[in-house]
Amino acid sequence: MLGSTRPKLVHQNHGRSKTTGTESTNVDLESTPLPRWDLADLRRSRDAGLNSDRSTLRKWLAEAPFTLAMSAGFFGFFAHSGVLSALEDAGLAPERVAGASAGALVGGLWAAGLDAHEISRQLMALRREEFWDPGFGLGLLRGERFRERLDAVLPVRDFARCRVPAAISAYDVLERRTRIITSGLLAPAIRASCAFPGLFQPAWDAGRPFLDGGILDRAGLAGIAPGTRVLHHHLVPRSSWLRRKTSTLSPPDGVAVLSLSMEGLPPLGPFRLAQGEQAMRVARRGIVDALDCPIAMS
């Protein structure tokens, strides 16, 4: 049920960094300092005609170009595709995309030219045997079948031929930092960003191993350029340890972020693919309902 997902909209909070003295924008999805809105409360306010002088999410997205950023979250790409399909149907397509892991997969497919409903169709048709290729190495799966699947479904091979710019986060194992990939071949970049430790073996490029982009950039915001307006779909971690670790998300300076999070999505994984359609449906209904709710702008 939609009510059990508890979607929240969180708007930007500008402050001065105590460590650097520079202006920063912080998005806190779990703790209390930032304004947060439960979707049920927003709906009641809308239906009662309250806060009618405030902008809505739909207006905020329509008034100027925006980037769609999507977080990591294991097999949460089902929910990401639901959000993207709702935006596409509303005529609110992003001018660029950014993401890590699950967010990199959906964002990369859409940037390459697949419409959101085709992405959803491809994901709902996904079967475990299509990416399940165990082999000896630092991870259960070699990742070769996943890469072959990407090559088969991507309409274009190169970032340069994408319809909108895309920024994909991947973890450089040797340098122990996040690399933002914006050029070159698209499939290897997505494969690297989705190399969840333990499940997939590292992806290799130019003699360097890469792992899941969510290792250091779970929010999927590291590739956002200053001066950007961002709608951010954040998959709330199920692990309490990860919740504490990612409780405060810090986008780059000068970035205006509206973040939408949904708790209560069904658990997903390689042995729970059948629940993907439910996650898509819940996420889609959540963003459709949120579009016409008033938002307080700071």
Short mmCIF file of C-alpha atoms in Angstrom, two decimals:
data_model
loop_
_atom_site.label_atom_id
_atom_site.label_comp_id
_atom_site.label_asym_id
_atom_site.label_seq_id
_atom_site.Cartn_x
_atom_site.Cartn_y
_atom_site.Cartn_z
CA MET A 1 0.00 0.00 0.00
CA LEU A 2 1.16 3.52 -0.75
CA GLY A 3 0.61 4.69 2.78
CA SER A 4 3.12 2.18 4.07
CA THR A 5 5.95 3.57 1.94
CA ARG A 6 6.14 6.89 3.81
CA PRO A 7 7.70 8.93 0.99
CA LYS A 8 9.35 12.13 2.17
CA LEU A 9 10.43 15.26 0.36
CA VAL A 10 13.47 16.99 1.79
CA HIS A 11 14.55 20.38 0.51
CA GLN A 12 18.02 21.90 0.46
CA ASN A 13 19.54 23.49 3.53
CA HIS A 14 22.29 26.03 2.89
CA GLY A 15 24.92 26.50 5.55
CA ARG A 16 28.56 27.39 6.07
CA SER A 17 30.92 24.49 6.57
CA LYS A 18 32.59 24.61 9.97
CA THR A 19 35.68 22.89 8.59
CA THR A 20 36.30 24.78 5.35
CA GLY A 21 34.38 28.02 5.82
CA THR A 22 32.81 27.60 2.38
CA GLU A 23 29.14 27.59 1.51
CA SER A 24 27.67 24.11 1.46
CA THR A 25 24.33 22.44 0.81
CA ASN A 26 23.42 19.54 3.07
CA VAL A 27 20.59 17.07 2.61
CA ASP A 28 19.75 15.06 5.71
CA LEU A 29 17.32 12.24 5.05
CA GLU A 30 17.24 10.57 8.44
CA SER A 31 17.71 13.14 11.22
CA THR A 32 15.63 16.11 12.25
CA PRO A 33 17.30 19.48 11.38
CA LEU A 34 15.88 19.70 7.84
CA PRO A 35 12.19 20.13 7.00
CA ARG A 36 10.66 16.77 6.10
CA TRP A 37 7.21 16.03 4.76
CA ASP A 38 5.31 12.79 5.00
CA LEU A 39 3.32 12.28 1.81
CA ALA A 40 0.06 11.65 3.70
CA ASP A 41 0.42 15.02 5.45
CA LEU A 42 1.22 16.76 2.16
CA ARG A 43 -1.85 15.19 0.57
CA ARG A 44 -4.10 16.34 3.42
CA SER A 45 -2.74 19.89 3.12
CA ARG A 46 -3.31 19.86 -0.62
CA ASP A 47 -6.86 18.53 -0.34
CA ALA A 48 -7.69 21.09 2.35
CA GLY A 49 -6.35 23.93 0.20
CA LEU A 50 -3.63 24.75 2.72
CA ASN A 51 -0.24 26.15 1.66
CA SER A 52 -1.70 27.09 -1.71
CA ASP A 53 0.81 29.94 -1.99
CA ARG A 54 3.69 27.47 -1.98
CA SER A 55 5.27 25.93 -5.03
CA THR A 56 4.62 22.30 -5.85
CA LEU A 57 7.20 19.73 -6.84
CA ARG A 58 5.73 19.74 -10.36
CA LYS A 59 6.19 23.51 -10.68
CA TRP A 60 9.70 23.39 -9.27
CA LEU A 61 10.73 20.76 -11.81
CA ALA A 62 9.01 22.53 -14.73
CA GLU A 63 10.34 26.02 -14.11
CA ALA A 64 13.96 25.25 -15.07
CA PRO A 65 16.11 22.34 -16.29
CA PHE A 66 17.04 19.80 -13.63
CA THR A 67 19.25 16.76 -13.11
CA LEU A 68 17.83 13.46 -11.88
CA ALA A 69 20.21 11.80 -9.43
CA MET A 70 19.54 8.27 -8.19
CA SER A 71 21.22 6.55 -5.28
CA ALA A 72 22.75 3.14 -4.87
CA GLY A 73 20.58 0.50 -3.22
CA PHE A 74 21.37 -3.07 -4.32
CA PHE A 75 18.44 -4.15 -6.58
CA GLY A 76 16.58 -0.88 -6.01
CA PHE A 77 16.73 -0.13 -9.73
CA PHE A 78 13.12 -1.34 -9.88
CA ALA A 79 12.01 1.61 -7.72
CA HIS A 80 14.18 4.04 -9.69
CA SER A 81 12.48 3.00 -12.91
CA GLY A 82 9.06 3.63 -11.33
CA VAL A 83 10.06 7.18 -10.39
CA LEU A 84 11.48 7.85 -13.85
CA SER A 85 8.36 6.55 -15.61
CA ALA A 86 6.16 8.89 -13.56
CA LEU A 87 8.35 11.88 -14.43
CA GLU A 88 8.43 10.96 -18.11
CA ASP A 89 4.64 10.59 -18.28
CA ALA A 90 4.28 14.01 -16.62
CA GLY A 91 6.50 15.60 -19.28
CA LEU A 92 9.20 16.31 -16.71
CA ALA A 93 12.26 14.75 -18.31
CA PRO A 94 15.65 15.61 -16.77
CA GLU A 95 18.31 17.42 -18.78
CA ARG A 96 20.97 15.11 -17.36
CA VAL A 97 21.27 12.10 -15.07
CA ALA A 98 23.69 11.00 -12.36
CA GLY A 99 23.84 7.97 -10.15
CA ALA A 100 25.65 5.13 -8.45
CA SER A 101 25.03 1.39 -8.74
CA ALA A 102 21.24 0.89 -9.12
CA GLY A 103 20.94 4.58 -10.00
CA ALA A 104 23.71 4.30 -12.60
CA LEU A 105 21.94 1.38 -14.27
CA VAL A 106 18.59 3.14 -14.68
CA GLY A 107 20.12 6.52 -15.45
CA GLY A 108 22.51 5.03 -18.00
CA LEU A 109 19.79 3.09 -19.79
CA TRP A 110 17.56 6.16 -19.98
CA ALA A 111 20.36 8.48 -21.14
CA ALA A 112 21.23 5.95 -23.85
CA GLY A 113 17.75 6.29 -25.33
CA LEU A 114 15.47 3.72 -23.69
CA ASP A 115 12.24 5.30 -22.48
CA ALA A 116 11.26 4.69 -18.88
CA HIS A 117 8.50 2.22 -19.67
CA GLU A 118 10.86 0.13 -21.81
CA ILE A 119 13.36 0.13 -18.94
CA SER A 120 10.60 -1.10 -16.63
CA ARG A 121 9.62 -3.78 -19.14
CA GLN A 122 13.22 -4.97 -19.46
CA LEU A 123 13.63 -5.11 -15.68
CA MET A 124 10.37 -6.97 -15.10
CA ALA A 125 11.43 -9.54 -17.71
CA LEU A 126 14.82 -10.02 -16.02
CA ARG A 127 15.60 -13.58 -14.92
CA ARG A 128 18.40 -14.55 -12.57
CA GLU A 129 20.02 -16.90 -15.07
CA GLU A 130 20.55 -13.94 -17.41
CA PHE A 131 23.21 -12.49 -15.10
CA TRP A 132 24.10 -15.46 -12.87
CA ASP A 133 27.62 -16.63 -13.82
CA PRO A 134 29.52 -17.86 -10.75
CA GLY A 135 33.26 -18.18 -11.11
CA PHE A 136 36.49 -18.11 -9.15
CA GLY A 137 37.50 -14.62 -8.10
CA LEU A 138 36.89 -11.79 -5.61
CA GLY A 139 33.12 -12.11 -5.82
CA LEU A 140 30.51 -14.74 -6.54
CA LEU A 141 29.62 -13.65 -10.09
CA ARG A 142 32.05 -12.91 -12.92
CA GLY A 143 29.80 -10.19 -14.30
CA GLU A 144 30.28 -11.25 -17.91
CA ARG A 145 26.61 -12.13 -18.45
CA PHE A 146 25.55 -8.82 -16.93
CA ARG A 147 27.89 -6.98 -19.30
CA GLU A 148 26.54 -8.98 -22.26
CA ARG A 149 22.99 -8.09 -21.22
CA LEU A 150 23.91 -4.41 -21.13
CA ASP A 151 25.51 -4.59 -24.57
CA ALA A 152 22.35 -6.20 -25.94
CA VAL A 153 19.88 -3.69 -24.52
CA LEU A 154 21.72 -0.35 -24.74
CA PRO A 155 20.65 1.60 -27.88
CA VAL A 156 24.05 3.35 -28.05
CA ARG A 157 27.49 2.23 -26.88
CA ASP A 158 29.18 5.51 -26.04
CA PHE A 159 28.49 8.36 -23.61
CA ALA A 160 28.97 10.82 -26.46
CA ARG A 161 25.92 9.43 -28.27
CA CYS A 162 23.58 9.59 -25.28
CA ARG A 163 20.56 11.91 -25.57
CA VAL A 164 21.48 13.65 -22.29
CA PRO A 165 24.77 13.81 -20.37
CA ALA A 166 25.27 11.08 -17.77
CA ALA A 167 27.61 10.92 -14.78
CA ILE A 168 28.26 7.47 -13.32
CA SER A 169 30.05 6.86 -10.02
CA ALA A 170 32.40 3.89 -9.65
CA TYR A 171 34.85 3.02 -6.89
CA ASP A 172 38.52 2.91 -7.91
CA VAL A 173 39.92 0.13 -5.71
CA LEU A 174 43.59 1.07 -6.11
CA GLU A 175 43.09 4.77 -5.37
CA ARG A 176 40.30 4.12 -2.85
CA ARG A 177 38.15 6.94 -4.20
CA THR A 178 35.09 7.52 -6.34
CA ARG A 179 35.67 8.04 -10.04
CA ILE A 180 33.04 9.96 -12.02
CA ILE A 181 32.73 8.47 -15.50
CA THR A 182 31.27 10.76 -18.16
CA SER A 183 32.91 9.55 -21.37
CA GLY A 184 33.94 6.39 -23.18
CA LEU A 185 31.97 3.17 -23.42
CA LEU A 186 28.72 3.10 -21.47
CA ALA A 187 28.31 -0.62 -20.69
CA PRO A 188 31.67 -1.01 -18.88
CA ALA A 189 30.93 2.09 -16.79
CA ILE A 190 27.53 0.73 -15.70
CA ARG A 191 29.02 -2.71 -15.06
CA ALA A 192 31.70 -1.15 -12.84
CA SER A 193 29.23 0.99 -10.91
CA CYS A 194 27.04 -2.05 -10.22
CA ALA A 195 29.86 -4.35 -9.03
CA PHE A 196 28.39 -4.90 -5.57
CA PRO A 197 31.21 -6.25 -3.35
CA GLY A 198 30.91 -9.97 -2.72
CA LEU A 199 28.21 -10.47 -5.33
CA PHE A 200 30.13 -9.30 -8.42
CA GLN A 201 33.83 -9.54 -9.08
CA PRO A 202 35.56 -6.21 -9.75
CA ALA A 203 35.26 -4.73 -13.23
CA TRP A 204 38.64 -4.08 -14.82
CA ASP A 205 39.51 -1.12 -17.02
CA ALA A 206 43.01 -0.22 -18.22
CA GLY A 207 44.48 -2.58 -15.64
CA ARG A 208 42.53 -1.05 -12.74
CA PRO A 209 39.80 -2.79 -10.69
CA PHE A 210 36.52 -0.99 -10.02
CA LEU A 211 33.71 -1.79 -7.62
CA ASP A 212 30.23 -0.52 -6.81
CA GLY A 213 29.88 3.25 -6.99
CA GLY A 214 27.82 3.23 -3.82
CA ILE A 215 30.83 2.31 -1.67
CA LEU A 216 31.71 5.98 -1.15
CA ASP A 217 28.91 7.67 -3.08
CA ARG A 218 25.77 5.91 -1.94
CA ALA A 219 23.71 9.03 -2.66
CA GLY A 220 24.83 9.12 -6.29
CA LEU A 221 25.46 12.86 -6.01
CA ALA A 222 29.25 12.98 -6.48
CA GLY A 223 28.93 13.65 -10.22
CA ILE A 224 26.69 16.70 -9.85
CA ALA A 225 28.16 19.97 -11.15
CA PRO A 226 27.91 23.24 -9.18
CA GLY A 227 24.93 25.41 -10.05
CA THR A 228 22.73 22.39 -10.75
CA ARG A 229 19.10 21.90 -9.72
CA VAL A 230 18.64 18.29 -8.66
CA LEU A 231 15.76 15.93 -8.00
CA HIS A 232 17.29 13.13 -5.98
CA HIS A 233 15.67 9.72 -5.49
CA HIS A 234 17.21 8.20 -2.40
CA LEU A 235 16.74 4.53 -1.54
CA VAL A 236 16.73 4.33 2.24
CA PRO A 237 19.10 1.57 3.45
CA ARG A 238 17.49 -1.34 5.24
CA SER A 239 20.61 -1.79 7.36
CA SER A 240 20.66 0.34 10.53
CA TRP A 241 24.45 0.65 10.19
CA LEU A 242 24.12 2.04 6.66
CA ARG A 243 21.34 4.36 7.82
CA ARG A 244 23.70 5.89 10.39
CA LYS A 245 26.57 6.05 7.91
CA THR A 246 24.52 7.83 5.24
CA SER A 247 22.29 9.90 7.52
CA THR A 248 23.76 13.17 6.23
CA LEU A 249 24.27 13.52 2.49
CA SER A 250 26.48 16.38 1.33
CA PRO A 251 26.12 17.37 -2.33
CA PRO A 252 28.78 19.56 -3.96
CA ASP A 253 28.72 23.28 -3.14
CA GLY A 254 26.15 25.38 -4.96
CA VAL A 255 23.79 22.50 -5.71
CA ALA A 256 20.05 22.87 -5.03
CA VAL A 257 18.57 19.49 -4.12
CA LEU A 258 15.06 18.23 -3.60
CA SER A 259 15.34 14.70 -2.27
CA LEU A 260 12.56 12.11 -2.33
CA SER A 261 12.96 9.03 -0.16
CA MET A 262 10.63 6.08 0.23
CA GLU A 263 10.75 3.71 3.14
CA GLY A 264 8.85 0.45 3.19
CA LEU A 265 9.66 -0.69 -0.33
CA PRO A 266 9.68 -4.49 -0.59
CA PRO A 267 13.06 -6.18 -0.02
CA LEU A 268 14.77 -6.87 -3.32
CA GLY A 269 17.68 -9.01 -4.42
CA PRO A 270 18.75 -11.68 -6.90
CA PHE A 271 16.37 -14.16 -5.25
CA ARG A 272 13.54 -11.64 -4.90
CA LEU A 273 13.18 -10.41 -8.46
CA ALA A 274 9.46 -11.20 -8.39
CA GLN A 275 8.94 -8.28 -5.99
CA GLY A 276 10.43 -5.82 -8.47
CA GLU A 277 7.09 -4.99 -10.07
CA GLN A 278 5.64 -4.07 -6.67
CA ALA A 279 8.60 -1.77 -5.98
CA MET A 280 8.09 -0.07 -9.36
CA ARG A 281 4.40 0.42 -8.71
CA VAL A 282 4.86 1.81 -5.21
CA ALA A 283 7.61 4.21 -6.28
CA ARG A 284 5.63 5.38 -9.30
CA ARG A 285 2.52 6.08 -7.23
CA GLY A 286 4.63 7.88 -4.65
CA ILE A 287 6.12 10.37 -7.12
CA VAL A 288 2.79 10.86 -8.94
CA ASP A 289 1.18 11.83 -5.65
CA ALA A 290 4.13 14.01 -4.63
CA LEU A 291 4.14 16.07 -7.84
CA ASP A 292 1.15 18.20 -6.87
CA CYS A 293 1.91 18.52 -3.18
CA PRO A 294 3.12 21.91 -1.86
CA ILE A 295 6.75 22.14 -0.86
CA ALA A 296 8.30 24.70 1.48
CA MET A 297 11.28 26.38 -0.13
CA SER A 298 14.13 27.49 2.10
#
